[in-house]
CSV table of C-alpha atoms in Angstrom, one decimal:
chain,number,residue,atom,x,y,z
A,691,MET,CA,91.7,78.0,68.6
A,692,MET,CA,93.1,79.4,71.8
A,693,ILE,CA,90.7,82.3,72.6
A,694,LYS,CA,87.3,82.7,71.0
A,695,LEU,CA,84.9,85.5,71.8
A,696,GLN,CA,81.3,85.4,70.5
A,697,ASP,CA,79.1,88.5,70.6
A,698,VAL,CA,80.5,89.7,73.9
A,699,HIS,CA,78.7,92.7,75.5
A,700,LEU,CA,79.4,94.5,78.7
A,701,HIS,CA,77.3,97.1,80.4
A,702,PHE,CA,78.5,99.3,83.3
A,703,GLY,CA,75.1,100.4,84.5
A,704,ALA,CA,73.8,102.5,81.6
A,705,HIS,CA,77.2,102.6,79.9
A,706,HIS,CA,77.5,100.0,77.1
A,707,ALA,CA,81.3,99.4,77.2
A,708,LEU,CA,81.6,96.4,74.8
A,709,ARG,CA,79.1,96.1,72.0
A,710,GLY,CA,79.3,92.8,70.3
A,711,ILE,CA,83.0,91.6,70.3
A,712,ASN,CA,83.8,88.7,68.0
A,713,LEU,CA,87.4,87.6,68.1
A,714,ASP,CA,89.6,84.5,67.4
A,715,VAL,CA,93.1,84.4,68.7
A,716,LYS,CA,95.6,81.6,68.0
A,717,GLN,CA,98.3,80.3,70.4
A,718,GLY,CA,101.4,82.5,70.2
A,719,GLU,CA,99.8,85.4,68.5
A,720,VAL,CA,101.0,88.9,69.6
A,721,ILE,CA,98.2,91.4,69.3
A,722,SER,CA,98.2,95.1,69.8
A,723,ILE,CA,94.8,96.8,70.6
A,724,LEU,CA,94.6,100.4,69.7
A,725,GLY,CA,91.8,102.9,69.9
A,726,PRO,CA,90.7,106.2,71.5
A,727,SER,CA,90.3,106.3,75.3
A,728,GLY,CA,86.9,105.0,76.3
A,729,SER,CA,86.7,102.7,73.3
A,730,GLY,CA,86.7,99.6,75.5
A,731,LYS,CA,90.3,98.3,75.0
A,732,SER,CA,91.1,97.7,78.6
A,733,THR,CA,87.6,96.4,79.3
A,734,LEU,CA,88.1,93.8,76.6
A,735,LEU,CA,91.4,92.8,78.0
A,736,ARG,CA,90.0,92.5,81.5
A,737,CYS,CA,87.2,90.2,80.4
A,738,LEU,CA,89.8,87.6,79.3
A,739,ASN,CA,90.8,86.9,83.0
A,740,LEU,CA,87.4,87.8,84.3
A,741,LEU,CA,88.4,91.0,86.2
A,742,GLU,CA,85.3,92.2,84.4
A,743,ARG,CA,82.4,89.9,83.6
A,744,PRO,CA,80.6,90.3,80.3
A,745,THR,CA,76.9,90.8,80.6
A,746,LYS,CA,76.2,88.9,77.4
A,747,GLY,CA,78.0,86.6,74.9
A,748,LYS,CA,80.5,83.7,75.2
A,749,ILE,CA,84.2,83.5,75.8
A,750,TYR,CA,86.1,80.2,75.2
A,751,ILE,CA,89.7,79.7,76.3
A,752,ASP,CA,91.3,76.4,75.3
A,753,GLY,CA,87.8,75.1,74.7
A,754,ASP,CA,86.5,76.0,78.1
A,755,ASN,CA,83.4,78.2,78.4
A,756,ILE,CA,84.9,80.6,81.0
A,757,LEU,CA,81.5,82.3,81.6
A,758,GLY,CA,79.9,79.1,82.5
A,759,SER,CA,78.3,79.1,86.0
A,760,HIS,CA,80.4,76.2,87.3
A,761,PHE,CA,83.7,77.4,85.7
A,762,ASP,CA,86.5,77.7,88.3
A,763,VAL,CA,87.9,81.2,87.7
A,764,THR,CA,91.2,80.6,89.5
A,765,ARG,CA,91.9,77.7,87.1
A,766,LEU,CA,91.7,80.2,84.2
A,767,ARG,CA,93.9,82.7,85.9
A,768,ARG,CA,96.7,80.3,86.5
A,769,HIS,CA,97.4,80.4,82.8
A,770,VAL,CA,96.5,84.0,82.1
A,771,GLY,CA,99.0,86.6,83.4
A,772,MET,CA,98.3,90.3,83.6
A,773,ILE,CA,100.5,93.4,83.6
A,774,PHE,CA,98.9,96.6,84.9
A,775,GLN,CA,99.5,100.2,84.1
A,776,GLY,CA,100.1,100.9,87.8
A,777,PHE,CA,102.4,97.8,88.3
A,778,ASN,CA,100.4,96.7,91.4
A,779,LEU,CA,103.4,95.1,93.1
A,780,PHE,CA,102.8,94.0,96.7
A,781,PRO,CA,104.5,96.8,98.7
A,782,HIS,CA,104.9,94.8,101.9
A,783,LEU,CA,106.8,91.9,100.1
A,784,THR,CA,110.3,91.9,98.7
A,785,VAL,CA,110.8,91.6,95.0
A,786,LEU,CA,111.6,88.0,95.4
A,787,ASN,CA,108.5,87.2,97.4
A,788,ASN,CA,106.4,89.2,95.0
A,789,ILE,CA,107.5,86.7,92.4
A,790,THR,CA,107.4,83.5,94.5
A,791,LEU,CA,104.1,84.0,96.3
A,792,ALA,CA,101.8,82.7,93.6
A,793,PRO,CA,104.0,79.8,92.4
A,794,GLN,CA,104.3,78.6,95.9
A,795,ASN,CA,100.7,79.0,96.9
A,796,VAL,CA,98.8,78.4,93.7
A,797,ARG,CA,101.1,76.0,91.8
A,798,GLY,CA,102.4,74.3,94.9
A,799,LEU,CA,106.1,74.8,94.2
A,800,GLN,CA,108.7,74.2,96.9
A,801,VAL,CA,110.4,77.4,98.3
A,802,GLU,CA,113.7,76.5,96.7
A,803,ASP,CA,112.2,75.8,93.3
A,804,ALA,CA,110.1,78.9,93.3
A,805,GLU,CA,113.1,81.0,94.4
A,806,GLU,CA,115.4,79.5,91.8
A,807,ARG,CA,112.9,80.2,89.1
A,808,ALA,CA,112.4,83.8,90.4
A,809,HIS,CA,116.1,84.5,90.3
A,810,ALA,CA,116.2,83.2,86.7
A,811,LEU,CA,113.3,85.4,85.8
A,812,LEU,CA,114.9,88.4,87.5
A,813,LYS,CA,118.0,87.8,85.4
A,814,LYS,CA,115.8,87.7,82.3
A,815,VAL,CA,114.3,91.1,83.0
A,816,GLY,CA,117.7,92.5,84.0
A,817,LEU,CA,117.2,92.8,87.7
A,818,TYR,CA,119.3,90.0,89.1
A,819,ASN,CA,120.7,91.8,92.1
A,820,GLN,CA,117.4,93.5,93.2
A,821,ALA,CA,115.7,90.4,94.7
A,822,HIS,CA,115.8,91.6,98.3
A,823,LYS,CA,114.6,95.1,97.8
A,824,HIS,CA,111.1,96.3,98.4
A,825,PRO,CA,109.1,97.7,95.5
A,826,ASN,CA,109.3,101.3,96.8
A,827,GLN,CA,113.1,101.2,96.4
A,828,LEU,CA,112.8,100.6,92.6
A,829,SER,CA,112.2,103.0,89.7
A,830,GLY,CA,109.0,102.7,87.7
A,831,GLY,CA,110.7,100.8,84.9
A,832,GLN,CA,112.2,98.4,87.4
A,833,LYS,CA,108.8,97.9,89.1
A,834,GLN,CA,107.2,97.0,85.8
A,835,ARG,CA,109.9,94.6,85.0
A,836,VAL,CA,109.4,92.9,88.3
A,837,ALA,CA,105.7,92.8,87.6
A,838,ILE,CA,106.5,91.0,84.3
A,839,ALA,CA,108.7,88.5,86.1
A,840,ARG,CA,105.9,88.0,88.6
A,841,ALA,CA,103.4,87.2,85.9
A,842,LEU,CA,105.9,84.9,84.0
A,843,ALA,CA,106.6,82.9,87.2
A,844,MET,CA,103.1,81.4,86.7
A,845,GLU,CA,104.2,80.2,83.3
A,846,PRO,CA,101.2,81.7,81.6
A,847,ASN,CA,100.0,80.7,78.1
A,848,ILE,CA,98.4,84.1,77.7
A,849,LEU,CA,99.7,87.5,78.8
A,850,LEU,CA,97.5,90.5,79.0
A,851,LEU,CA,99.3,93.9,79.0
A,852,ASP,CA,97.1,96.8,80.1
A,853,GLU,CA,99.0,100.0,79.2
A,854,PRO,CA,102.2,98.6,80.5
A,855,THR,CA,104.3,101.7,79.8
A,856,SER,CA,101.7,104.5,80.3
A,857,ALA,CA,102.8,105.3,83.8
A,858,LEU,CA,106.5,105.4,82.9
A,859,ASP,CA,108.9,108.2,82.2
A,860,PRO,CA,109.9,108.2,78.5
A,861,GLU,CA,113.5,106.9,79.2
A,862,MET,CA,112.0,103.9,81.1
A,863,VAL,CA,109.6,102.9,78.3
A,864,LYS,CA,112.5,101.4,76.3
A,865,GLU,CA,113.8,99.1,79.0
A,866,VAL,CA,110.3,97.7,79.5
A,867,MET,CA,109.6,97.3,75.8
A,868,CYS,CA,112.9,95.5,75.4
A,869,VAL,CA,111.8,92.9,78.0
A,870,ILE,CA,108.4,92.5,76.4
A,871,GLN,CA,110.1,92.0,73.1
A,872,THR,CA,112.1,89.0,74.5
A,873,LEU,CA,108.8,87.3,75.4
A,874,GLN,CA,108.0,86.6,71.7
A,875,GLU,CA,110.5,83.8,71.9
A,876,ASP,CA,108.4,82.0,74.5
A,877,ASN,CA,105.4,81.4,72.3
A,878,ILE,CA,103.2,83.2,74.8
A,879,THR,CA,100.0,84.7,73.4
A,880,MET,CA,100.1,88.4,74.1
A,881,LEU,CA,97.4,91.0,73.9
A,882,ALA,CA,98.5,94.5,74.7
A,883,VAL,CA,96.6,97.7,75.1
A,884,SER,CA,99.3,100.3,74.7
A,885,HIS,CA,99.7,103.9,73.5
A,886,GLU,CA,103.3,103.0,72.8
A,887,MET,CA,103.4,102.7,69.0
A,888,SER,CA,106.6,100.8,69.1
A,889,PHE,CA,104.8,97.8,70.4
A,890,ALA,CA,102.3,97.9,67.6
A,891,LYS,CA,104.9,98.5,65.0
A,892,ASN,CA,107.8,96.3,66.2
A,893,ILE,CA,106.3,93.5,68.2
A,894,ALA,CA,102.7,92.8,67.3
A,895,GLN,CA,101.7,90.6,64.4
A,896,ARG,CA,98.1,91.6,64.4
A,897,LEU,CA,96.4,94.9,65.2
A,898,LEU,CA,92.9,95.5,66.5
A,899,PHE,CA,91.5,99.0,66.3
A,900,MET,CA,88.5,99.6,68.6
A,901,ASP,CA,86.0,102.4,68.7
A,902,GLU,CA,82.9,102.7,70.9
A,903,GLY,CA,83.0,99.2,72.2
A,904,GLN,CA,83.6,97.5,68.9
A,905,ILE,CA,86.5,96.1,66.9
A,906,ILE,CA,86.3,98.1,63.7
A,907,GLU,CA,89.6,97.0,62.1
A,908,ASP,CA,91.3,93.6,62.5
A,909,THR,CA,94.4,93.7,60.4
A,910,THR,CA,98.3,93.7,60.5
A,911,PRO,CA,100.2,96.6,62.0
A,912,ASN,CA,101.7,97.4,58.6
A,913,ALA,CA,98.4,97.6,56.8
A,914,PHE,CA,96.9,99.6,59.6
A,915,PHE,CA,99.6,102.3,59.8
A,916,ASN,CA,100.0,102.6,56.0
A,917,ASN,CA,96.5,102.1,54.8
A,918,PRO,CA,93.8,102.4,57.5
A,919,GLN,CA,90.3,101.4,56.2
A,920,THR,CA,87.9,103.4,58.4
A,921,THR,CA,87.7,107.1,58.7
A,922,ARG,CA,87.7,106.7,62.5
A,923,ALA,CA,91.1,105.0,62.3
A,924,LYS,CA,92.4,107.7,59.9
A,925,ALA,CA,91.4,110.4,62.4
A,926,PHE,CA,93.0,108.4,65.2
A,927,LEU,CA,96.3,108.1,63.3
A,928,ASP,CA,96.2,111.8,62.4
A,929,GLN,CA,95.7,112.7,66.1
A,930,ILE,CA,98.5,110.7,67.4
A,931,ASN,CA,100.6,112.5,64.8
A,932,TYR,CA,102.0,109.4,63.4
B,1077,MET,CA,100.0,116.0,151.4
B,1078,LEU,CA,99.0,112.4,151.0
B,1079,THR,CA,100.6,109.7,153.2
B,1080,LYS,CA,102.6,106.8,151.7
B,1081,ASN,CA,99.7,104.5,152.6
B,1082,GLU,CA,97.2,106.6,150.9
B,1083,ILE,CA,99.2,106.9,147.8
B,1084,PHE,CA,99.9,103.1,147.8
B,1085,HIS,CA,96.2,102.4,148.4
B,1086,ILE,CA,95.1,104.6,145.4
B,1087,LEU,CA,97.8,103.3,143.0
B,1088,SER,CA,97.1,99.7,143.9
B,1089,GLY,CA,93.8,100.1,142.0
B,1090,LEU,CA,95.7,100.7,138.8
B,1091,SER,CA,96.3,96.9,138.4
B,1092,ASN,CA,92.6,96.5,137.7
B,1093,ASN,CA,92.6,99.2,135.1
B,1094,VAL,CA,95.5,97.5,133.4
B,1095,LEU,CA,93.9,94.1,133.7
B,1096,VAL,CA,90.6,95.3,132.1
B,1097,THR,CA,92.5,97.1,129.3
B,1098,VAL,CA,94.8,94.2,128.5
B,1099,VAL,CA,92.0,91.6,128.4
B,1100,ALA,CA,89.7,93.8,126.5
B,1101,VAL,CA,92.4,94.6,123.9
B,1102,CYS,CA,93.3,90.9,123.4
B,1103,LEU,CA,89.7,89.5,123.3
B,1104,GLY,CA,88.5,92.6,121.5
B,1105,THR,CA,91.0,92.2,118.8
B,1106,LEU,CA,90.2,88.5,118.3
B,1107,LEU,CA,86.4,89.1,118.4
B,1108,GLY,CA,86.8,92.3,116.4
B,1109,ALA,CA,88.7,90.5,113.6
B,1110,THR,CA,85.9,87.8,113.5
B,1111,ILE,CA,83.2,90.4,113.3
B,1112,CYS,CA,85.0,92.2,110.6
B,1113,MET,CA,85.2,89.0,108.5
B,1114,LEU,CA,81.5,88.5,109.1
B,1115,ARG,CA,80.8,92.0,108.1
B,1116,LEU,CA,82.8,91.6,104.8
B,1117,SER,CA,81.4,88.2,104.1
B,1118,ARG,CA,79.2,87.6,101.0
B,1119,ILE,CA,76.6,85.9,103.1
B,1120,ALA,CA,74.1,88.7,103.7
B,1121,PRO,CA,72.6,87.5,107.1
B,1122,LEU,CA,76.1,87.2,108.6
B,1123,ALA,CA,77.0,90.7,107.4
B,1124,ALA,CA,73.8,92.1,108.8
B,1125,LEU,CA,74.4,90.4,112.1
B,1126,ALA,CA,77.8,92.0,112.3
B,1127,ARG,CA,76.4,95.4,111.4
B,1128,VAL,CA,73.8,95.2,114.2
B,1129,TYR,CA,76.4,94.1,116.7
B,1130,VAL,CA,78.6,97.1,115.9
B,1131,SER,CA,75.7,99.5,115.8
B,1132,ILE,CA,74.5,98.4,119.3
B,1133,PHE,CA,77.9,98.6,121.0
B,1134,ARG,CA,78.8,101.9,119.4
B,1135,GLY,CA,75.4,103.4,119.9
B,1136,ILE,CA,75.1,103.0,123.6
B,1137,PRO,CA,77.4,104.8,126.1
B,1138,LEU,CA,79.9,102.5,127.6
B,1139,LEU,CA,78.8,103.6,131.1
B,1140,ILE,CA,75.2,102.5,130.4
B,1141,GLN,CA,76.5,99.1,129.0
B,1142,LEU,CA,78.5,98.5,132.1
B,1143,VAL,CA,75.6,99.3,134.5
B,1144,PHE,CA,73.1,97.5,132.4
B,1145,VAL,CA,75.1,94.2,132.1
B,1146,TYR,CA,76.3,94.2,135.7
B,1147,ASN,CA,72.9,94.8,137.2
B,1148,GLY,CA,70.7,93.3,134.5
B,1149,ALA,CA,72.5,89.9,134.0
B,1150,LYS,CA,71.0,88.4,137.2
B,1151,PRO,CA,67.3,89.3,136.7
B,1152,ALA,CA,67.4,88.6,133.0
B,1153,LEU,CA,69.6,85.5,132.7
B,1154,GLY,CA,70.1,84.4,136.4
B,1155,LEU,CA,73.8,85.2,135.8
B,1156,ASP,CA,75.6,86.6,138.9
B,1157,LEU,CA,78.5,88.5,137.5
B,1158,SER,CA,81.2,89.9,139.7
B,1159,PRO,CA,82.3,93.5,139.0
B,1160,LEU,CA,85.5,92.2,137.4
B,1161,GLU,CA,83.6,89.7,135.2
B,1162,ALA,CA,81.1,92.3,134.1
B,1163,SER,CA,83.9,94.8,133.3
B,1164,LEU,CA,85.9,92.3,131.3
B,1165,LEU,CA,82.8,91.2,129.3
B,1166,VAL,CA,81.6,94.6,128.5
B,1167,PHE,CA,84.9,96.1,127.7
B,1168,SER,CA,85.9,93.2,125.4
B,1169,MET,CA,82.6,93.3,123.5
B,1170,ASN,CA,82.7,97.0,123.2
B,1171,SER,CA,86.2,97.1,122.1
B,1172,ALA,CA,85.4,94.3,119.5
B,1173,ALA,CA,82.9,96.6,117.9
B,1174,TYR,CA,85.4,99.5,117.4
B,1175,VAL,CA,88.3,97.2,116.4
B,1176,SER,CA,86.1,95.5,113.8
B,1177,GLU,CA,85.4,98.9,112.2
B,1178,ILE,CA,89.1,99.8,112.3
B,1179,PHE,CA,90.0,96.5,110.6
B,1180,ARG,CA,87.2,97.1,108.0
B,1181,ALA,CA,88.4,100.6,107.3
B,1182,GLY,CA,92.0,99.1,106.8
B,1183,ILE,CA,90.8,96.4,104.5
B,1184,THR,CA,88.6,98.6,102.3
B,1185,SER,CA,91.4,101.2,102.1
B,1186,ILE,CA,93.7,98.8,100.3
B,1187,ASP,CA,94.1,99.9,96.7
B,1188,LYS,CA,91.9,98.1,94.1
B,1189,GLY,CA,95.0,97.3,92.1
B,1190,GLN,CA,96.3,95.0,95.0
B,1191,TRP,CA,93.1,93.0,94.8
B,1192,GLU,CA,93.3,92.8,91.0
B,1193,ALA,CA,96.9,91.8,91.0
B,1194,ALA,CA,96.2,89.0,93.5
B,1195,ASP,CA,93.2,87.9,91.4
B,1196,SER,CA,95.3,87.9,88.3
B,1197,LEU,CA,97.7,85.5,90.0
B,1198,ALA,CA,94.9,83.1,90.7
B,1199,LEU,CA,95.0,83.4,94.5
B,1200,THR,CA,91.9,82.2,96.2
B,1201,ARG,CA,89.9,84.6,98.3
B,1202,PHE,CA,91.5,83.3,101.5
B,1203,GLN,CA,95.0,83.4,100.1
B,1204,LYS,CA,94.4,87.0,98.9
B,1205,MET,CA,93.3,88.0,102.4
B,1206,ARG,CA,96.1,86.2,104.2
B,1207,TYR,CA,99.1,87.2,102.1
B,1208,ILE,CA,98.1,90.5,100.4
B,1209,ILE,CA,95.3,92.4,102.0
B,1210,VAL,CA,95.4,91.7,105.8
B,1211,PRO,CA,99.2,92.3,106.2
B,1212,GLN,CA,98.9,95.6,104.5
B,1213,ALA,CA,95.7,96.5,106.4
B,1214,ILE,CA,97.3,95.8,109.8
B,1215,GLN,CA,100.2,98.0,109.0
B,1216,LYS,CA,97.8,100.7,107.9
B,1217,VAL,CA,95.6,100.5,111.0
B,1218,SER,CA,98.2,100.0,113.7
B,1219,PRO,CA,98.1,103.7,114.7
B,1220,ALA,CA,94.3,103.4,115.1
B,1221,LEU,CA,94.6,100.2,117.1
B,1222,VAL,CA,97.0,101.9,119.5
B,1223,ASN,CA,94.5,104.8,119.8
B,1224,GLU,CA,91.9,102.3,120.7
B,1225,LEU,CA,94.1,100.8,123.4
B,1226,ILE,CA,94.7,104.2,124.9
B,1227,ASN,CA,91.0,105.0,124.8
B,1228,LEU,CA,90.2,101.7,126.5
B,1229,PHE,CA,92.7,102.5,129.2
B,1230,LYS,CA,91.2,105.9,129.8
B,1231,GLU,CA,87.7,104.6,129.8
B,1232,SER,CA,88.6,101.8,132.2
B,1233,ALA,CA,88.0,104.3,135.0
B,1234,LEU,CA,84.3,103.8,134.4
B,1235,VAL,CA,84.5,100.4,136.1
B,1236,SER,CA,84.5,102.2,139.5
B,1237,VAL,CA,80.8,102.8,139.0
B,1238,ILE,CA,80.1,99.1,139.2
B,1239,THR,CA,82.3,98.8,142.3
B,1240,LEU,CA,85.4,97.3,140.8
B,1241,ASN,CA,88.3,98.5,142.9
B,1242,ASP,CA,90.2,100.4,140.2
B,1243,ILE,CA,92.3,103.5,140.7
B,1244,MET,CA,89.3,105.8,140.6
B,1245,ARG,CA,87.3,103.8,143.2
B,1246,GLN,CA,90.3,103.6,145.5
B,1247,ALA,CA,90.6,107.3,145.2
B,1248,GLN,CA,87.0,107.8,146.0
B,1249,ASN,CA,87.4,105.6,149.1
B,1250,THR,CA,90.4,107.6,150.2
B,1251,VAL,CA,88.9,111.0,149.6
B,1252,SER,CA,85.8,110.1,151.6
B,1253,GLN,CA,88.1,109.7,154.6
B,1254,ASN,CA,90.6,112.5,154.2
B,1255,TYR,CA,88.7,115.1,152.1
B,1256,LYS,CA,91.9,115.9,150.2
B,1257,TYR,CA,90.1,116.3,146.9
B,1258,PHE,CA,92.8,118.2,145.1
B,1259,GLU,CA,95.7,115.9,146.0
B,1260,VAL,CA,93.7,112.6,145.6
B,1261,TYR,CA,92.1,113.4,142.2
B,1262,GLY,CA,95.2,115.2,141.1
B,1263,LEU,CA,97.2,112.0,141.7
B,1264,VAL,CA,94.7,110.0,139.7
B,1265,ALA,CA,94.8,112.5,136.8
B,1266,LEU,CA,98.6,112.6,136.8
B,1267,THR,CA,98.8,108.8,136.9
B,1268,PHE,CA,96.6,108.4,133.8
B,1269,TYR,CA,98.4,111.2,132.0
B,1270,ILE,CA,101.8,109.6,132.5
B,1271,CYS,CA,100.6,106.2,131.5
B,1272,VAL,CA,99.0,107.5,128.3
B,1273,LEU,CA,102.1,109.5,127.4
B,1274,THR,CA,104.2,106.4,127.9
B,1275,LEU,CA,101.9,104.3,125.7
B,1276,THR,CA,101.9,107.0,123.0
B,1277,GLN,CA,105.7,107.0,123.0
B,1278,ILE,CA,105.9,103.2,122.8
B,1279,ALA,CA,103.4,103.3,119.9
B,1280,ARG,CA,105.5,105.8,118.0
B,1281,LEU,CA,108.6,103.7,118.3
B,1282,LEU,CA,106.7,100.6,117.3
B,1283,GLU,CA,105.3,102.3,114.2
B,1284,GLN,CA,108.8,103.5,113.2
B,1285,ALA,CA,110.2,100.0,113.5
B,1286,LEU,CA,107.3,98.6,111.5
B,1287,ASN,CA,107.7,101.1,108.7
B,1288,LYS,CA,111.4,100.4,108.6
B,1289,SER,CA,111.1,96.7,108.3
B,1290,HIS,CA,108.4,96.8,105.7
B,1291,GLY,CA,109.4,99.7,103.6
B,1292,VAL,CA,107.2,102.7,103.2
B,1293,ASN,CA,103.7,101.7,102.3
B,1294,ASP,CA,103.2,103.1,98.9
B,1295,ASP,CA,103.7,101.8,95.4
C-alpha cells in the first residue's frame, strides 16, 4: 500500500471540510477526484503533502505516519510533487532555474546534472527552446507545462494535480492534458482534482466522487459516468451536462 | 549676495548630512533585516522584542530621540557621545525600525502560492526565504527603500540641533553674522531640493534596470 488514509478529518475553524476520509491508493494508480465546489477535493489533495494538516485521523505514505509529531515534512515532500491551478512559477527565476532550484538544493545535484535533466524535461513537455525565458514571457499553457517539468525534476513517486487546467484558455487545456497523459508511462501515482472531464475519462483508472467532505463513490470512470450510484452524483453529472 | 567663502562654508556642512545618511542606510538596512527576521520568527518572545523596538523608534519623534540620546547617554550610562556618534547611532537605529517594517511588508506581500510552491518542492524554511521570498520581496520594496533613503537625507538636517556641523548648522552660523536670512536659507533649501531630485532620478533608473533584468513581477 502506497497511500493510506484512515478516518481523516479537517476543520477550518467552524467549517468541517473533511469528514472521515478513508482511502487506499496503490503505487502507479491514476485517480480523478470529482465533486461539487466546496466538497473538499482540493483540501484532501493538500493533506497529502501537508499543505493542510488534518485535525484528526491518520495518513500513511509508504508506511510512514506523516502526521506523527517527529515526522520530517520535507522528507515527504521530496517524493510528492504538486501542480497548482495558478502555476505558482517563481517569476524572478528563468524557466531553467525554476526547474533546477529544488534538485540542486534539496536533492543535492550538481549544476550540470540538474540542468541536463531540466533540458530533458523541457523537451518532454515540448518547451525545449524556452529555458532562458522568464515565466511572464510564456502563455498559460506553457507556464503549466513548466510547472509540470519543475515537479518532475524532483522525480516524485506521487503527483498531486490541483485543478491543473482550470486557469487555462480552452485551446491550452489540450496541450497540458497531452503532457499529463504521457506521465502514465512513468508509473507515477497521480491524484487529480479537475473539472476537465477528459482527464477522468481518458487518463484516470479510478474515480472518487466527493460531497460535503466525504468520498461517496469510489469506482471506475466508466462505471461512474454510465451508472452513477448516488443521487448526488447523478445530479452532479446532470449539471455538468455530460 | 553671499560671498564665495560663505557659500563654501555652508555647503561644506553637507558632507556630514551625507555621512549620517549613508551610515544610517547601511547599518539601518542590516539591523532592519535582522529585526524583520526576529519579527517574523516563530519564537514569540523574539517577535515581541522586535515589535517593541519598532514601536519605540516609530513612536517618538526623531528630534526627541536625538536630543535624548545625545544629552541622556552621559548621566544615564556614563557614555560621552560626540554629536557625530549620537547622530549615527540614533539615525541608524531609527532607520532600522522603518526598514524592518518595509521588509516585513515586502515579505508578507508575496503571494501565498509562492510559499506553497516552495513548500511542495521540499525547500526548507531558510531555502524558501533565501531563494524564493526575499529576492522577490527586495524587488518589490526597492522603491520604498529609496524613499526611506530620501527621508533620512532630509531629516539629517535635525542633527544641527545637537551641534553637529551639518549644512543647516553652518547656515545658522553664517546667518548670525551676515543676517542674510533669505539667501542663506534659500541656498540650504535649494541644495536639499537638488540632492533629492537627483536621488529620485537615480532611483527611477535603478528600478527600470531591475525590472528589465528580472522580468515584470507578475505570474
